[in-house]
Coordinates of C-alpha atoms and ligand atoms in Angstrom, one line a residue:
M25 CA 317.2 125.0 95.8
S26 CA 315.2 128.7 94.3
K27 CA 316.0 131.9 95.0
S28 CA 314.4 132.1 97.9
A29 CA 315.6 129.4 99.3
V30 CA 319.1 129.9 99.3
M31 CA 318.1 133.3 101.1
M32 CA 315.9 131.4 103.6
A33 CA 318.3 129.2 104.2
S34 CA 321.4 132.3 104.9
L35 CA 319.4 134.1 106.3
N36 CA 318.1 130.9 109.2
S37 CA 322.0 130.4 109.5
Q38 CA 323.2 134.4 109.4
D39 CA 320.2 134.4 112.2
A40 CA 321.9 131.6 114.5
A41 CA 325.2 133.8 114.4
L42 CA 323.4 136.6 115.3
S43 CA 321.2 134.9 117.9
A44 CA 325.2 134.1 118.9
L45 CA 326.2 137.9 119.1
I46 CA 323.1 139.2 120.8
A47 CA 323.6 136.9 123.6
R48 CA 326.7 138.0 124.6
R49 CA 325.2 141.5 124.1
K50 CA 325.7 143.6 127.2
A51 CA 323.4 146.1 128.4
G52 CA 323.6 149.0 128.7
F53 CA 326.4 148.7 126.4
S54 CA 327.9 149.3 122.4
L55 CA 327.1 146.6 120.0
E56 CA 330.2 144.3 119.0
R57 CA 332.1 145.3 115.7
D58 CA 330.6 142.2 114.2
F59 CA 327.5 144.4 114.0
Y60 CA 328.8 148.0 112.3
T61 CA 331.6 146.0 109.9
D62 CA 330.2 141.7 109.2
E63 CA 328.1 141.8 105.3
S64 CA 326.0 139.0 106.8
V65 CA 324.7 141.3 109.6
Y66 CA 323.6 143.8 106.9
R67 CA 322.2 141.6 105.0
V68 CA 319.7 141.0 107.6
D69 CA 319.7 144.4 108.1
V70 CA 318.3 144.4 105.0
E71 CA 316.2 141.9 104.7
R72 CA 315.1 142.0 108.8
I73 CA 314.7 145.8 108.6
W74 CA 315.2 148.0 105.8
R75 CA 312.5 145.7 103.4
R76 CA 309.5 145.3 106.1
G77 CA 309.6 148.7 107.7
W78 CA 307.7 151.6 106.2
L79 CA 310.8 154.2 105.1
F80 CA 310.9 157.6 103.5
A81 CA 311.0 157.9 100.5
G82 CA 310.3 161.7 100.3
H83 CA 308.1 164.4 99.4
S84 CA 304.2 165.1 97.7
C85 CA 306.1 168.3 96.6
E86 CA 308.6 166.8 94.8
I87 CA 306.0 165.3 92.6
P88 CA 303.6 167.6 92.5
N89 CA 301.9 167.0 88.7
P90 CA 301.2 163.5 87.1
G91 CA 304.0 162.0 85.8
D92 CA 306.5 163.7 88.0
Y93 CA 309.2 161.2 89.5
F94 CA 311.7 160.8 91.8
A95 CA 314.0 157.5 91.7
L96 CA 315.6 156.2 95.5
E97 CA 317.8 152.9 96.6
V98 CA 317.5 150.8 99.4
D99 CA 320.3 149.2 99.4
S100 CA 320.1 147.4 96.2
D101 CA 316.5 147.3 95.0
P102 CA 315.7 150.6 92.8
I103 CA 312.7 152.6 93.5
L104 CA 310.4 154.8 91.7
V105 CA 307.9 157.1 93.0
I106 CA 305.8 158.8 91.1
R107 CA 302.3 160.3 90.6
G108 CA 299.7 158.4 88.5
D109 CA 296.5 160.5 86.3
D110 CA 294.8 159.7 89.8
K111 CA 296.9 162.2 91.0
Q112 CA 297.8 159.1 94.2
V113 CA 301.5 158.4 94.3
R114 CA 302.5 155.0 93.4
A115 CA 305.9 153.7 93.8
L116 CA 307.1 151.2 92.0
H117 CA 310.4 149.0 91.9
N118 CA 312.4 150.9 88.9
V119 CA 313.0 146.9 87.2
C120 CA 311.7 146.3 83.4
R121 CA 309.6 143.2 83.4
H122 CA 311.0 142.0 80.0
R123 CA 314.7 141.1 80.9
G124 CA 315.2 143.7 84.4
S125 CA 317.1 146.8 83.3
L126 CA 316.7 149.8 85.3
I127 CA 313.8 152.2 83.5
C128 CA 314.8 155.4 84.7
P129 CA 318.0 156.2 85.8
E130 CA 318.1 160.0 86.8
A131 CA 316.8 160.8 89.3
A132 CA 313.8 163.2 89.2
G133 CA 312.1 163.9 86.2
H134 CA 308.6 163.6 84.5
V135 CA 307.8 161.1 82.7
S136 CA 304.1 160.2 80.3
W137 CA 305.0 157.4 80.0
L138 CA 307.7 154.6 81.8
V139 CA 310.0 153.7 78.5
C140 CA 312.8 151.0 78.6
P141 CA 315.7 151.8 77.2
Y142 CA 316.8 148.9 76.3
H143 CA 314.3 146.8 74.0
Q144 CA 311.5 150.3 74.7
W145 CA 308.6 147.8 76.4
T146 CA 306.6 150.7 77.3
Y147 CA 304.2 150.9 80.9
D148 CA 302.0 153.5 81.8
R149 CA 302.2 155.5 85.5
S150 CA 300.3 153.1 87.3
G151 CA 303.0 150.8 86.1
A152 CA 301.1 148.6 83.6
L153 CA 302.7 147.3 80.9
V154 CA 301.4 148.6 77.8
G155 CA 303.7 148.5 74.6
C156 CA 305.9 145.5 74.5
R157 CA 306.8 145.4 70.0
G158 CA 308.2 142.0 68.7
A159 CA 306.9 140.3 72.2
L160 CA 305.2 136.9 71.6
E161 CA 302.0 137.8 70.1
D162 CA 300.3 136.0 72.7
L163 CA 301.3 137.5 75.3
D164 CA 299.2 138.6 78.6
K165 CA 300.5 141.9 79.4
T166 CA 298.3 142.0 82.2
Q167 CA 300.7 139.4 84.1
F168 CA 304.5 141.9 83.2
G169 CA 303.1 145.3 84.6
L170 CA 306.2 146.4 86.6
R171 CA 306.0 145.3 90.7
S172 CA 304.6 147.7 92.8
V173 CA 306.1 148.5 96.2
N174 CA 303.3 149.8 99.2
A175 CA 302.8 153.6 99.5
R176 CA 301.1 155.6 102.1
E177 CA 301.4 159.3 101.3
V178 CA 300.9 161.3 105.6
E179 CA 300.6 165.4 105.4
G180 CA 303.1 166.1 102.4
L181 CA 305.6 162.8 104.0
I182 CA 306.1 160.0 101.6
Y183 CA 306.7 156.8 102.8
I184 CA 307.2 152.5 101.0
C185 CA 307.5 149.5 102.1
L186 CA 308.8 146.7 100.2
A187 CA 307.6 144.0 102.2
E188 CA 304.4 142.1 100.1
Q189 CA 302.6 142.6 103.6
P190 CA 303.7 146.2 105.5
P191 CA 303.1 146.6 109.3
N192 CA 299.6 148.8 109.8
F193 CA 300.5 152.6 108.9
E194 CA 297.9 154.2 110.6
P195 CA 299.6 154.5 113.8
A196 CA 302.1 156.6 112.9
R197 CA 299.6 158.5 110.6
D198 CA 296.9 159.0 113.8
Q199 CA 300.8 160.5 114.9
L200 CA 302.4 162.3 112.3
A201 CA 299.3 163.5 110.9
S202 CA 297.9 165.8 113.5
L203 CA 301.4 167.3 114.9
A204 CA 302.9 167.2 111.7
K205 CA 299.6 169.9 109.8
P206 CA 300.6 173.2 111.0
Q207 CA 303.5 172.7 108.9
G208 CA 302.3 172.7 106.0
F209 CA 304.5 170.1 104.3
P210 CA 301.7 170.2 101.6
R211 CA 301.7 173.2 100.1
A212 CA 306.4 173.6 100.6
K213 CA 308.8 173.0 98.0
V214 CA 312.7 172.2 97.8
A215 CA 314.5 175.5 98.2
Q216 CA 317.9 173.0 98.3
S217 CA 318.9 168.9 99.1
L218 CA 322.5 168.1 99.8
D219 CA 323.1 163.9 98.9
Y220 CA 326.3 162.4 101.0
T221 CA 327.9 159.1 100.9
V222 CA 328.9 158.4 104.7
R223 CA 331.3 156.0 105.2
A224 CA 329.3 154.3 108.5
N225 CA 327.4 151.3 109.1
W226 CA 323.5 153.3 109.4
K227 CA 323.1 152.2 112.7
L228 CA 326.3 154.6 113.3
V229 CA 324.6 156.8 112.3
W230 CA 321.6 156.2 114.1
E231 CA 323.1 156.2 117.2
N232 CA 324.7 159.8 116.7
N233 CA 320.9 161.0 116.1
R234 CA 319.7 160.4 119.6
E235 CA 322.1 162.0 121.6
C236 CA 323.1 164.9 122.3
Y237 CA 326.1 163.8 124.2
H238 CA 328.1 165.5 121.9
C239 CA 326.5 168.3 121.6
N240 CA 328.4 170.1 123.2
V241 CA 331.9 169.8 121.2
N242 CA 330.7 169.4 118.0
H243 CA 328.0 171.3 117.2
P244 CA 328.5 175.2 118.4
Q245 CA 326.0 176.4 115.9
Y246 CA 323.1 173.7 117.7
I247 CA 323.6 174.2 121.0
R248 CA 323.3 178.5 120.9
A249 CA 319.7 177.4 119.6
N250 CA 318.0 174.3 120.9
F251 CA 317.7 173.0 125.1
D252 CA 318.5 169.2 124.1
H253 CA 322.0 168.7 125.2
Y254 CA 320.9 169.9 128.1
N255 CA 320.4 166.5 130.7
T256 CA 319.2 165.8 133.5
D257 CA 322.1 164.8 135.1
D258 CA 323.6 168.4 134.1
T259 CA 320.5 171.1 134.3
S260 CA 321.0 174.1 136.3
P261 CA 318.6 175.6 137.3
R262 CA 318.4 178.8 135.1
I263 CA 318.5 176.5 131.9
Q264 CA 315.9 175.1 133.7
Q265 CA 313.7 178.6 134.7
A266 CA 314.4 179.5 130.7
M267 CA 312.8 176.2 130.0
E268 CA 310.2 176.1 131.8
A269 CA 309.3 180.2 130.8
A270 CA 309.2 179.2 127.5
V271 CA 307.0 176.3 128.0
R272 CA 304.9 178.6 130.2
R273 CA 304.8 181.3 126.9
S274 CA 303.3 178.6 124.3
E275 CA 300.6 177.6 126.4
Q276 CA 299.9 180.6 126.7
K277 CA 299.4 181.5 123.5
W278 CA 298.6 178.4 122.0
A279 CA 296.6 176.7 124.8
A280 CA 294.0 175.6 121.5
S281 CA 296.1 176.3 118.5
G282 CA 297.9 173.1 118.9
L283 CA 301.5 175.1 119.1
A284 CA 302.3 174.8 122.6
A285 CA 305.3 172.1 123.1
T286 CA 304.9 168.6 123.2
H287 CA 307.8 167.9 124.7
Q288 CA 308.8 170.3 128.1
Q289 CA 312.0 168.8 130.0
T290 CA 315.7 169.5 129.0
G291 CA 317.7 166.9 127.1
M292 CA 315.8 164.7 124.3
T293 CA 313.1 162.7 123.5
R294 CA 312.3 159.3 125.1
F295 CA 312.7 157.5 120.3
P296 CA 312.2 155.3 120.5
D297 CA 309.9 152.7 122.6
A298 CA 311.7 149.5 122.2
E299 CA 309.6 147.3 124.0
R300 CA 306.2 148.0 122.0
N301 CA 307.8 148.9 118.5
I302 CA 307.6 152.3 118.5
W303 CA 309.0 153.6 115.1
F304 CA 307.8 156.7 114.8
S305 CA 307.1 159.9 117.1
A306 CA 306.7 163.7 116.3
N307 CA 306.7 166.6 119.0
R308 CA 306.7 170.3 119.5
T309 CA 309.0 172.1 121.3
P310 CA 311.0 175.6 122.3
L311 CA 313.3 177.1 121.1
V312 CA 315.8 179.3 123.2
E313 CA 314.4 182.7 123.8
G314 CA 315.6 185.4 121.3
Y315 CA 315.3 182.3 118.9
V316 CA 312.4 181.8 116.8
S317 CA 314.6 179.7 113.7
E318 CA 317.1 177.0 113.5
T319 CA 319.6 179.5 112.4
L320 CA 322.8 180.5 111.9
D321 CA 321.6 183.8 114.5
G322 CA 317.7 182.5 115.7
K323 CA 316.2 185.2 112.9
Q324 CA 313.4 184.3 110.4
V325 CA 315.6 183.2 107.3
A326 CA 312.5 182.8 104.5
P327 CA 308.3 183.6 105.4
L328 CA 306.4 181.5 107.4
M329 CA 305.1 178.3 106.4
G330 CA 301.9 175.7 106.4
D331 CA 299.0 178.0 109.0
Y332 CA 301.9 179.3 110.8
T333 CA 300.5 183.5 111.3
E334 CA 303.9 184.3 113.1
A335 CA 307.2 183.4 113.8
D336 CA 307.3 181.9 117.7
V337 CA 306.4 178.6 117.3
G338 CA 309.4 176.8 119.0
T339 CA 310.1 173.9 117.0
L340 CA 308.6 171.1 115.5
R341 CA 310.2 168.1 115.0
I342 CA 309.3 164.4 113.4
R343 CA 311.8 160.8 113.4
T344 CA 310.9 158.0 111.5
L345 CA 312.9 154.5 112.1
P346 CA 314.7 153.2 110.3
N347 CA 316.3 156.6 107.6
F348 CA 313.6 159.9 108.9
W349 CA 313.5 163.0 110.8
N350 CA 312.7 166.1 110.2
H351 CA 313.5 169.4 112.7
S352 CA 310.9 172.2 111.5
S353 CA 311.2 175.5 112.4
C354 CA 308.6 178.6 111.0
D355 CA 309.9 178.9 108.0
H356 CA 312.1 175.9 107.2
G357 CA 311.6 172.8 107.3
V358 CA 314.9 169.7 107.4
S359 CA 314.8 166.8 105.9
T360 CA 317.1 164.1 107.0
R361 CA 316.5 160.7 104.7
L362 CA 319.0 157.7 105.2
L363 CA 319.8 154.8 103.0
P364 CA 321.5 152.1 103.3
A365 CA 324.2 151.0 100.7
G366 CA 326.0 148.7 103.0
P367 CA 327.7 147.7 106.0
Q368 CA 330.0 151.0 106.1
L369 CA 327.8 153.0 103.9
T370 CA 325.1 155.5 104.4
R371 CA 323.8 157.6 101.7
I372 CA 322.3 160.4 103.2
R373 CA 320.8 162.9 101.9
V374 CA 319.4 166.0 103.6
T375 CA 316.3 168.6 101.8
W376 CA 315.6 171.9 102.6
L377 CA 311.5 172.5 102.7
V378 CA 310.3 176.6 102.4
H379 CA 306.3 177.8 101.4
Q380 CA 305.7 177.1 98.3
D381 CA 305.1 181.1 97.1
A382 CA 308.3 182.2 98.9
F383 CA 311.1 183.1 95.7
E384 CA 314.7 182.3 96.3
G385 CA 317.2 185.4 96.3
K386 CA 313.1 187.5 97.6
D387 CA 312.0 185.9 100.1
Y388 CA 315.0 183.5 100.4
Q389 CA 318.7 183.5 100.8
L390 CA 319.9 179.9 100.3
E391 CA 323.3 181.4 102.6
K392 CA 320.9 182.4 105.9
L393 CA 319.2 179.3 105.6
L394 CA 321.3 176.2 104.6
P395 CA 324.0 176.8 107.3
F396 CA 323.2 176.3 110.3
W397 CA 321.5 172.2 108.5
Q398 CA 324.4 171.8 106.8
L399 CA 326.8 172.5 109.5
T400 CA 325.4 170.5 112.5
S401 CA 324.4 167.5 109.2
E402 CA 328.3 167.8 108.6
Q403 CA 328.9 168.0 112.4
D404 CA 327.2 164.8 112.8
W405 CA 328.7 163.3 109.1
E406 CA 332.7 163.0 110.4
I407 CA 331.9 161.9 113.8
C408 CA 329.9 159.1 112.2
E409 CA 332.7 157.9 109.8
R410 CA 335.2 158.6 112.4
Q411 CA 333.4 156.1 114.7
Q412 CA 333.7 153.3 112.3
R413 CA 337.0 153.8 111.8
G414 CA 337.4 153.5 115.5
V415 CA 335.1 150.1 115.7
N416 CA 336.2 148.2 112.5
S417 CA 339.9 148.8 115.2
S418 CA 340.6 144.7 116.4
A419 CA 341.2 146.6 119.7
Y420 CA 337.8 147.8 119.5
V421 CA 335.4 146.8 122.3
P422 CA 331.8 147.6 123.8
G423 CA 332.4 150.9 125.7
P424 CA 330.0 151.7 128.5
Y425 CA 326.8 153.8 127.9
S426 CA 325.4 157.2 130.0
P427 CA 322.4 156.0 131.1
F428 CA 322.1 160.8 132.0
K429 CA 322.5 161.5 128.2
E430 CA 322.7 157.9 126.4
Y431 CA 319.6 156.3 126.9
N432 CA 318.0 156.8 123.5
V433 CA 320.6 154.8 122.7
E434 CA 319.9 152.3 124.5
S435 CA 316.9 152.7 123.1
F436 CA 317.3 152.4 119.9
V437 CA 319.7 149.5 120.2
R438 CA 317.0 147.8 121.8
W439 CA 314.7 148.1 119.0
Y440 CA 317.5 147.3 116.7
L441 CA 318.3 144.6 118.2
N442 CA 314.0 143.3 119.0
T443 CA 313.3 144.1 115.5
V444 CA 315.7 142.2 113.6
M445 CA 315.4 139.3 116.1
R446 CA 311.5 139.4 115.3
D447 CA 309.3 136.6 112.9
P448 CA 308.1 138.1 110.3
Ligands
FES525 S1 315.4 145.0 79.7 FE1 313.5 146.6 79.5 S2 312.7 146.4 77.5 FE2 314.1 144.6 77.4
FE2_526 FE1 324.9 165.5 116.5

């Protein structure tokens, strides 16, 4: 059997096992252990979710010039994202067409040519093979370019898709472009990136992201700035009035400019829409009175970004399944990228962006910029690892979601199950 026939046969038998698991699922309850631990479920996740959908790769401002690149790994697929001589962003499999060596082992850099370190086959910045000394004289070089990966850029965010026939990106572009535009990501720079290896299944990381039931006790910094942890069942009249006042203020100030709040309730934005397979969303929401930035004291800590002319613009929030969320204030943005590395292993990068002209030490201090999201993120990773350890136990059985506080977890799980069972 060919490799792809073997893979399909094994996916078919995995389908049968997965179908049985899904058939047993009780709506409104967390998933069974195998979804978070089992190697074959993980393989299906990789094939059906990670190798089919659009994945956030990084920011355009990380590779401003032709020849700039960064690398990432989606499970076992090493990918290069590189800006070409025509200024276009391309994604290429970081795998030599001679005998398969990794071409760029570094995480990021600049190249004139992509030269394989093994026998020096040489590719140009679009991935075309231009040199292969010692190979067959009549080798048709056009047949041995680096295999390409679909890439799209929207408002400074780079997405890739490993599928040969990628899903339509345009609906996501339409929504993200208009809401993200004022933030000015194309005119940003990376102030800091932190990499984490989190010992938890990628779905646990998302489920945690989709609720703020855990926020009161686990995120003392986050809840001071935000309304998300107040839900329909426990929003007091005082909180409701504060939210309404913040929304009214934003509407009066920015009715015409696209900066008015688009999320006007306490509690979290409803996302994803499992039934319509809406895997992208963006919205603007107010911060609590007195906060103009997601920082420890709510004060601005860096120059205004993008088109903003004042600090009181709430927060822009973007999320795209299966691997990205971003919270952006007037002065900085924070992107979180997930990459799957095993049934119980997720690699996570958190990246802080500021205006491209801002100087560290003069216009912003990392000690003031980082703590809010560094603390909140690390609190979350610890939660996810603790949950994974509990789920691994033979005593774990699925438990019920709160309809008031975990509606988005249920939506995420339904999106996941629909996506993983959908025919290509
Ligand atoms: S494997 Fe790349 S040149 Fe041989
Ligand atoms: Fe959290």
